[in-house]
mmCIF file of C-alpha atoms and ligand atoms in Angstrom:
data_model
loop_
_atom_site.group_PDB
_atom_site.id
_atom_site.type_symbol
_atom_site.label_atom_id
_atom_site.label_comp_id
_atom_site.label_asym_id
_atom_site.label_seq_id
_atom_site.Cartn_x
_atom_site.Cartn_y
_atom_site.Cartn_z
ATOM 1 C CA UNK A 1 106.514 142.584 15.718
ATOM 2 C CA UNK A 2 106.698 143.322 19.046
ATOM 3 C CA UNK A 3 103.938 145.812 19.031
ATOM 4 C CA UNK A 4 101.932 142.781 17.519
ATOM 5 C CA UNK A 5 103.040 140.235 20.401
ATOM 6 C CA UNK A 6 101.715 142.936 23.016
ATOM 7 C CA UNK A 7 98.673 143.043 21.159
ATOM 8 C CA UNK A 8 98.134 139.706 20.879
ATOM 9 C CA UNK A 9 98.922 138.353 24.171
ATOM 10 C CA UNK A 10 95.654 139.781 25.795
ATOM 11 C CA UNK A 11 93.760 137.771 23.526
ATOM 12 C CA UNK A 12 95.520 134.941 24.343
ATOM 13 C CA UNK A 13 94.864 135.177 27.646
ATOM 14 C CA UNK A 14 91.365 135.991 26.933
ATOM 15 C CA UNK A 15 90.946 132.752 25.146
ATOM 16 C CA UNK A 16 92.459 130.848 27.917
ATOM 17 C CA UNK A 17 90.260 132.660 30.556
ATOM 18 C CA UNK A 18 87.581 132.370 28.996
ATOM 19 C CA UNK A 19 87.861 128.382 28.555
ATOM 20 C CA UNK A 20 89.962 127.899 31.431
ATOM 21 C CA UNK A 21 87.329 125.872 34.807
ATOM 22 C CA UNK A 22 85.828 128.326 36.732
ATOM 23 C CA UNK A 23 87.115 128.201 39.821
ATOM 24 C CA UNK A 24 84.330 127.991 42.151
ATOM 25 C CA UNK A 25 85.075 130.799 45.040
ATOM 26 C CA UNK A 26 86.400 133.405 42.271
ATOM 27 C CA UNK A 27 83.345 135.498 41.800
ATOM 28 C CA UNK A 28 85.378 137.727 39.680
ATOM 29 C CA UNK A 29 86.094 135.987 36.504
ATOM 30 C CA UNK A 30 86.938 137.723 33.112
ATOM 31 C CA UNK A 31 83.770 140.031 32.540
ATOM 32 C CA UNK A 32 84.354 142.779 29.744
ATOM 33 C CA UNK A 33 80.762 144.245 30.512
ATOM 34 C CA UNK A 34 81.314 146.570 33.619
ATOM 35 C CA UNK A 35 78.964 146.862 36.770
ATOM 36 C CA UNK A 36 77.269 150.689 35.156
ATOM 37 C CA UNK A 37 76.646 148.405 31.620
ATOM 38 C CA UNK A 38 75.416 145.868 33.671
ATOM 39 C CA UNK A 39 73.027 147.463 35.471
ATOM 40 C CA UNK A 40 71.631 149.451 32.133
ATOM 41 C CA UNK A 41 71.495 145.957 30.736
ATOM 42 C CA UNK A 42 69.552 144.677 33.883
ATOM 43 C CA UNK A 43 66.823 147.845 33.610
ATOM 44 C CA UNK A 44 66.405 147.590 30.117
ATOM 45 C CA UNK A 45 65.584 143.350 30.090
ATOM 46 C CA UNK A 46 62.972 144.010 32.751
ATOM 47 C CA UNK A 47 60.906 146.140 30.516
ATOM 48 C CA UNK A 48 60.888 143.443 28.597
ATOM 49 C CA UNK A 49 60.628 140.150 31.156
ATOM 50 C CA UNK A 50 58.001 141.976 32.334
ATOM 51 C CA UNK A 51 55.793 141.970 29.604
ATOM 52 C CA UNK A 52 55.864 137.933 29.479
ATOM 53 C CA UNK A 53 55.502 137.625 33.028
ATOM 54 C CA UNK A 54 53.247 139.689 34.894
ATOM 55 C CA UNK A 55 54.721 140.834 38.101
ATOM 56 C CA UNK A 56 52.162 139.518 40.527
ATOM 57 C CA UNK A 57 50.017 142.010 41.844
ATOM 58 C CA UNK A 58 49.786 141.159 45.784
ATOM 59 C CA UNK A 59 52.081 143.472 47.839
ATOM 60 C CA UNK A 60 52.019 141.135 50.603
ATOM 61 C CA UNK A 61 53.748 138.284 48.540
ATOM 62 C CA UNK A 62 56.347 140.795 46.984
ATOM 63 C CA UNK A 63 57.367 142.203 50.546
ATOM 64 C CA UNK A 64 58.255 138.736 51.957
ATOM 65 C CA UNK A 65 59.978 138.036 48.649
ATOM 66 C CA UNK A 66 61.755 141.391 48.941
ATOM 67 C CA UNK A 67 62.819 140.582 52.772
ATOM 68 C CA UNK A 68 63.660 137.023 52.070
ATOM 69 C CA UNK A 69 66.232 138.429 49.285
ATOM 70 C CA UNK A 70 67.670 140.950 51.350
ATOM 71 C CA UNK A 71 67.935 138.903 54.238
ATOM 72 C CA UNK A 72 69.695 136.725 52.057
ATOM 73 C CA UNK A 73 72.020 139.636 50.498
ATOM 74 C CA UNK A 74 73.559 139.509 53.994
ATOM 75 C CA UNK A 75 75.626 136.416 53.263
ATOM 76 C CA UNK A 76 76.536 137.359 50.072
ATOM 77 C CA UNK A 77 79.773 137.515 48.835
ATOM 78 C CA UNK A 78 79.666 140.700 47.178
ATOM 79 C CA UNK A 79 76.337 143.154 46.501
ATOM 80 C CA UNK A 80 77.467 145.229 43.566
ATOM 81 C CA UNK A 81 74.054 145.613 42.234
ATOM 82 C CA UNK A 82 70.781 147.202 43.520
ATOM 83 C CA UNK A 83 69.381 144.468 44.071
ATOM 84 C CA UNK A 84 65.300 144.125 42.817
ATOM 85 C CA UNK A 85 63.014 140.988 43.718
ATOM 86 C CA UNK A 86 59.837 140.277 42.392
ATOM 87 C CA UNK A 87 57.124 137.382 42.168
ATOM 88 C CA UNK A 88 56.056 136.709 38.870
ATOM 89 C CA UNK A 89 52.751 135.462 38.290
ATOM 90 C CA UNK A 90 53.780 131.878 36.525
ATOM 91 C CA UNK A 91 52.523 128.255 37.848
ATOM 92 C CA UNK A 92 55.865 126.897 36.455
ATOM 93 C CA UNK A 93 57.929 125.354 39.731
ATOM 94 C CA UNK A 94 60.964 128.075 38.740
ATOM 95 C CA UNK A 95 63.313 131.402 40.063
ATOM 96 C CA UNK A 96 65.987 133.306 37.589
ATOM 97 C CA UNK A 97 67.995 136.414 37.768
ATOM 98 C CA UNK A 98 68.647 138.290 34.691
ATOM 99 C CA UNK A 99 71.782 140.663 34.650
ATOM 100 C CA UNK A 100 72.015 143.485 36.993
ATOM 101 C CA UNK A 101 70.602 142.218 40.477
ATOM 102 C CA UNK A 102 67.267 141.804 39.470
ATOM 103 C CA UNK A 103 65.676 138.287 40.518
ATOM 104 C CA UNK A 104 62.152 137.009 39.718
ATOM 105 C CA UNK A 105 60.530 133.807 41.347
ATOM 106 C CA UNK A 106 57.355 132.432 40.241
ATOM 107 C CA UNK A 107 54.068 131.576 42.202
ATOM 108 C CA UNK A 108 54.789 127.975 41.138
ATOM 109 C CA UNK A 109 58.305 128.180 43.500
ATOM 110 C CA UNK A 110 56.144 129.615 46.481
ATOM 111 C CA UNK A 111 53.397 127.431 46.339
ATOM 112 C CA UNK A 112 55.949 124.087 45.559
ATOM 113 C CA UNK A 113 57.984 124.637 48.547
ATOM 114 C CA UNK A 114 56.710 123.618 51.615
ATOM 115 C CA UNK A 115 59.197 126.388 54.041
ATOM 116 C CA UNK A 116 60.962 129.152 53.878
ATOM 117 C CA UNK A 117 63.925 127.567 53.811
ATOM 118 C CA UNK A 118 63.070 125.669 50.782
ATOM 119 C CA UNK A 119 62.669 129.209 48.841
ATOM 120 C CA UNK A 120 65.473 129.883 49.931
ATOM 121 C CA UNK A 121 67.609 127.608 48.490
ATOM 122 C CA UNK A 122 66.453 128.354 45.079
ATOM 123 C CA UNK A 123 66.342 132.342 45.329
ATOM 124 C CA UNK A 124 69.962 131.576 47.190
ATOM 125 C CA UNK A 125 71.264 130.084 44.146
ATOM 126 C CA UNK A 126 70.436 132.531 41.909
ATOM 127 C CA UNK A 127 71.807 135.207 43.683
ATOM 128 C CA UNK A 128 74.970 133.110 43.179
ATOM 129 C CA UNK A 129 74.510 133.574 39.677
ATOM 130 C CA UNK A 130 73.870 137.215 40.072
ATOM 131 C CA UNK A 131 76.520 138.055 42.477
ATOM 132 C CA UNK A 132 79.602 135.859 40.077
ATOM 133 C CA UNK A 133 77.295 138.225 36.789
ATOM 134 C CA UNK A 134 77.120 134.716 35.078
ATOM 135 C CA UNK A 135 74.404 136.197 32.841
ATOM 136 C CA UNK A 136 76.506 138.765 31.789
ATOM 137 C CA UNK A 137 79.166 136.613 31.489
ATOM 138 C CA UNK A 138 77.853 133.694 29.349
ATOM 139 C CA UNK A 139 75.534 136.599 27.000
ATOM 140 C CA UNK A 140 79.739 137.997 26.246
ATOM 141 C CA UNK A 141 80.661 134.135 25.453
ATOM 142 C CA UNK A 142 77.864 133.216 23.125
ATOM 143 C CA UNK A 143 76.945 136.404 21.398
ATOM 144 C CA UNK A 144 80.044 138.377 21.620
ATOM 145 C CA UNK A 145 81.185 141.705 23.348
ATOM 146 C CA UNK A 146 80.208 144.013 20.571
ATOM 147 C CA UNK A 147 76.676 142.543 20.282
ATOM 148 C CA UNK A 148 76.274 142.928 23.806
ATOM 149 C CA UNK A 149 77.127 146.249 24.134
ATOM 150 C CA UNK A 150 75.381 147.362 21.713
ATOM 151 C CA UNK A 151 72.142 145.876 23.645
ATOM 152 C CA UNK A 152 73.330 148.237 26.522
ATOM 153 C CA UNK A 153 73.658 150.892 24.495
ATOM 154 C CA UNK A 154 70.457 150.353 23.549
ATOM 155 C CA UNK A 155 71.358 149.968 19.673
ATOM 156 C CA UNK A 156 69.310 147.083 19.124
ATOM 157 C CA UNK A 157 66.453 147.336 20.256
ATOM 158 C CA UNK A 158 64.797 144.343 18.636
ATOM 159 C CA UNK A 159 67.318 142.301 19.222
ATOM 160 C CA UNK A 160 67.060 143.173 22.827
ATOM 161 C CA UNK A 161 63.635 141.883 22.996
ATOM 162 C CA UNK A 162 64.346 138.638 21.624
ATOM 163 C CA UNK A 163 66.883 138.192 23.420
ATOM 164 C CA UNK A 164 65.379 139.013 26.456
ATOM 165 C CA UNK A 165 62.469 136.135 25.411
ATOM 166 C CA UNK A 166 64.945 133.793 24.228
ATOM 167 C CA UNK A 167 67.561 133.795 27.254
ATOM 168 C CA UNK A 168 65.056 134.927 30.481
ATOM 169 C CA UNK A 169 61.627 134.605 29.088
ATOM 170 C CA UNK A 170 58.886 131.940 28.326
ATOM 171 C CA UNK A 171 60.886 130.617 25.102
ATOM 172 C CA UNK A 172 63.596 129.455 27.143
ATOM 173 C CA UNK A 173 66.181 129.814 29.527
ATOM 174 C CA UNK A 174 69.892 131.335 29.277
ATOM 175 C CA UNK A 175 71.508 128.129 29.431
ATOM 176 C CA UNK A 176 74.385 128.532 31.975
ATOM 177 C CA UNK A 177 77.388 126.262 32.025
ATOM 178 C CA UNK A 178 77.634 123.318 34.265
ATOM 179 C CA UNK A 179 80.870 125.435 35.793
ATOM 180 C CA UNK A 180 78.258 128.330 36.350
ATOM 181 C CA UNK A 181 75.683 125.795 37.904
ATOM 182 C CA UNK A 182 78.081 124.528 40.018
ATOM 183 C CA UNK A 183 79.472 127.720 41.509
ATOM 184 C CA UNK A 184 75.959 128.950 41.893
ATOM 185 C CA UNK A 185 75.566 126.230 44.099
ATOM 186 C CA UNK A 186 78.136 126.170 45.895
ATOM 187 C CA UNK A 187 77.833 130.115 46.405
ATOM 188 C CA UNK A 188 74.098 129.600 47.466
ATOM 189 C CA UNK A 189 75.233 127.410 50.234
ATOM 190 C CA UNK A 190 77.829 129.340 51.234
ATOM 191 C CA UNK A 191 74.728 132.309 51.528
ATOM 192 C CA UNK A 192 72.321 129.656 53.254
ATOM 193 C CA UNK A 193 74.728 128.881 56.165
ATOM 194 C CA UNK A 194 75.554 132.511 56.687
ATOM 195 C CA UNK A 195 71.907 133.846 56.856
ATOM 196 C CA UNK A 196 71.011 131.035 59.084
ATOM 197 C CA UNK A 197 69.346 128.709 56.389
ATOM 198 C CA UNK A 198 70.408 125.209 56.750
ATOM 199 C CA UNK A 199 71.666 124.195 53.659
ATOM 200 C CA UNK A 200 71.046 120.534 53.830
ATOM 201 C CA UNK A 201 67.114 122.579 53.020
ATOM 202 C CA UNK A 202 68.551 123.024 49.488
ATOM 203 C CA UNK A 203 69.255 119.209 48.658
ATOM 204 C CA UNK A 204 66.199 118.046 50.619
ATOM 205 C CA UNK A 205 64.390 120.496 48.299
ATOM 206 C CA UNK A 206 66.115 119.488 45.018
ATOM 207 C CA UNK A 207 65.082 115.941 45.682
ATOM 208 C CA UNK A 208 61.541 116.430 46.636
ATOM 209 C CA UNK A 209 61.309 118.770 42.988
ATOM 210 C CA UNK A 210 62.661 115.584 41.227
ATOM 211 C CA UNK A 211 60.583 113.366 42.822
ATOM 212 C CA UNK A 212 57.495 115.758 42.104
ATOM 213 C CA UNK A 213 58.451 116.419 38.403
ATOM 214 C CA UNK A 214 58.019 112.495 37.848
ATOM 215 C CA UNK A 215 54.301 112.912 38.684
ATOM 216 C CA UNK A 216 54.040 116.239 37.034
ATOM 217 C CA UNK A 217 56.531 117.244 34.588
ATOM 218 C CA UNK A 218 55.030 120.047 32.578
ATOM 219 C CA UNK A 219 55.297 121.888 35.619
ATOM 220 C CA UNK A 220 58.840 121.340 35.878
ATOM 221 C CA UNK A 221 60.415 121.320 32.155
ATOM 222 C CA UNK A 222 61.490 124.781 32.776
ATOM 223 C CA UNK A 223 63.478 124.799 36.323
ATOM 224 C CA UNK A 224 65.190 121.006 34.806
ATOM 225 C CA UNK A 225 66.164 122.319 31.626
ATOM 226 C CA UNK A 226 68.062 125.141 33.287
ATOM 227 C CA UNK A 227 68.869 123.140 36.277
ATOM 228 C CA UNK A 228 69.544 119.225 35.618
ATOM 229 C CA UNK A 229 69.121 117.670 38.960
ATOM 230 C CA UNK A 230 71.829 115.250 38.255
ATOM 231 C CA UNK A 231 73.191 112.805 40.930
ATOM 232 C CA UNK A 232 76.038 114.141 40.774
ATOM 233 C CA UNK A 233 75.309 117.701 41.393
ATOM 234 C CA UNK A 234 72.995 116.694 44.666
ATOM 235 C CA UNK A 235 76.357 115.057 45.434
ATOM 236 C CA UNK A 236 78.229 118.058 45.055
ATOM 237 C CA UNK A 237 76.263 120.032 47.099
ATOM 238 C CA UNK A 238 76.020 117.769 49.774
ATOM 239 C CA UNK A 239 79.688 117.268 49.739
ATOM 240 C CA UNK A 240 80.017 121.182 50.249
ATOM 241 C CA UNK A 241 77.813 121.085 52.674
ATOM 242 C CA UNK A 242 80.358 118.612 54.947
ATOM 243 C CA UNK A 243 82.937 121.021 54.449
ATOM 244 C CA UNK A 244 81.272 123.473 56.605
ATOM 245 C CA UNK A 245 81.811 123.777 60.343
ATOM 246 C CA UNK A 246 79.116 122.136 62.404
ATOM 247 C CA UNK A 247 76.713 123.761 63.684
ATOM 248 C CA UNK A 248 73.101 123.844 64.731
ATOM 249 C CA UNK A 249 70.706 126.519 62.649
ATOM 250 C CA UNK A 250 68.553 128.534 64.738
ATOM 251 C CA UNK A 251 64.468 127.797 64.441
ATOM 252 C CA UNK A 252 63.242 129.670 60.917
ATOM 253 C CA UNK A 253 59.309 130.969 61.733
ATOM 254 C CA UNK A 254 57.073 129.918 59.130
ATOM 255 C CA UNK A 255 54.043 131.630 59.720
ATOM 256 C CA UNK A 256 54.809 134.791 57.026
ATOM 257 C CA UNK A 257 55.678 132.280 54.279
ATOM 258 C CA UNK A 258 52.268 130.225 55.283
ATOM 259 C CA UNK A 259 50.251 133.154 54.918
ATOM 260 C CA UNK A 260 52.035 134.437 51.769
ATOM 261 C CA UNK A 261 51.430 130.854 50.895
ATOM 262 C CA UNK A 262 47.724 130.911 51.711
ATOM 263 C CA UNK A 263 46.972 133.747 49.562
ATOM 264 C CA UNK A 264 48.386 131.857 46.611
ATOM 265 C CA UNK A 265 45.602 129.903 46.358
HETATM 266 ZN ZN1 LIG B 1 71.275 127.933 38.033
#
């Protein structure tokens, strides 16, 4: 009986955990894959990403994504992964991270935004999802540990592919829960402020991407199905953004993300 109670109480507090509000400064919430799985995970989904989007083949564009990520690393919370950035060739106005550290943001983000800081925003936000392993976290909630595993293990193979189209690729996005959306925001501010990125960038941004998605919205059905621009959330953010000390930003130089820009066209 006893044995039983000992064996059952983890799973208990498993359950409650795992349906308990995230709180939004924890990064570390109840993740059974570890950092090594996730990273396998990570490598083996960008085989497959990869062959839906093609990475986009203009080393220019990838370095200033590259140093805009890094530079952005810098006010992260916690860098557990090797990091990888990448710009994907895709018109769609849209920026995800699939498990492991590995972000991708499409030509439709760069040529959207009108600054750097704008990018930012977006590629700061999904490092929040990468750095709390959100992916990683909701794959374990709606497929299950073992199925999971056994992607890393590289068991399923098939499965891995579809899953890779289903969560990260064209087909769709990994829905994330409004908890996850929420701390990803609230993390990408955090990394904004520190790397010397106004934040107040991220809801100016967010509101001129709703405003544009009324004029053009097959452009945007991907970035607003994986990130509802509700009132509230713009209201979140800007509330987090009162709860940091004043201060003035220092003057961000535009002229690399012009000419990265430029080339886009
Ligand atoms: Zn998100």
């Amino acid at each position: 009986m006893r044995f039983f109670r000992l064996l059952l109480l983890p799973l208990v507090v498993m359950g409650i955990l795992s349906g308990c509000a995230v709180n939004k400064a924890d990064i570390h919430g109840f993740n059974v894959i570890s950092i090594e799985q996730e990273k396998e995970l990570g490598a083996k989904f960008a085989v497959e990403i990869e062959k839906q989007y093609p990475v986009y083949n203009d080393p220019e564009a990838q370095r200033y994504v590259d140093k805009l990520g890094r530079r952005l690393l810098t006010g992260a919370r916690e860098v557990s992964f090797d990091y990888v950035f990448k710009v994907v060739k895709d018109d769609s106005v849209n920026a995800f991270a699939i498990p492991g550290g590995r972000l991708y943001v499409h030509t439709g983000l760069l040529k959207a935004a009108q600054s750097e800081t704008e990018v930012a925003a977006v590629m700061a936000h999904e490092i929040g999802h990468a750095v709390a392993r959100h992916g990683t976290r909701q794959m374990t909630q709606q497929y299950g540990y073992s199925l999971v595993l056994s992607l890393v293990l590289g068991q399923n193979p098939n499965m891995l592919a579809q899953l890779a189209g289903e969560l990260f690729g064209k087909a769709g996005m990994l829905s994330y829960s409004r908890d996850f959306e929420n701390q990803a925001d609230f993390l990408g501010v955090e990394t904004m402020a520190k790397t010397g990125y106004n934040p107040e960038g991220m809801v100016s941004f967010f509101q001129k991407l709703e405003a544009m998605s009324q004029r053009s919205p097959s452009t945007f059905t991907q970035f607003f199905s994986s990130h509802p621009l509700t009132s509230e959330r713009i209201q979140r953010v800007q509330a987090e953004i009162r709860t940091l000390p004043p201060r003035t930003y220092p003057f961000i130089d535009n002229t690399e993300f012009q000419r990265v820009k430029a080339r886009l066209k």
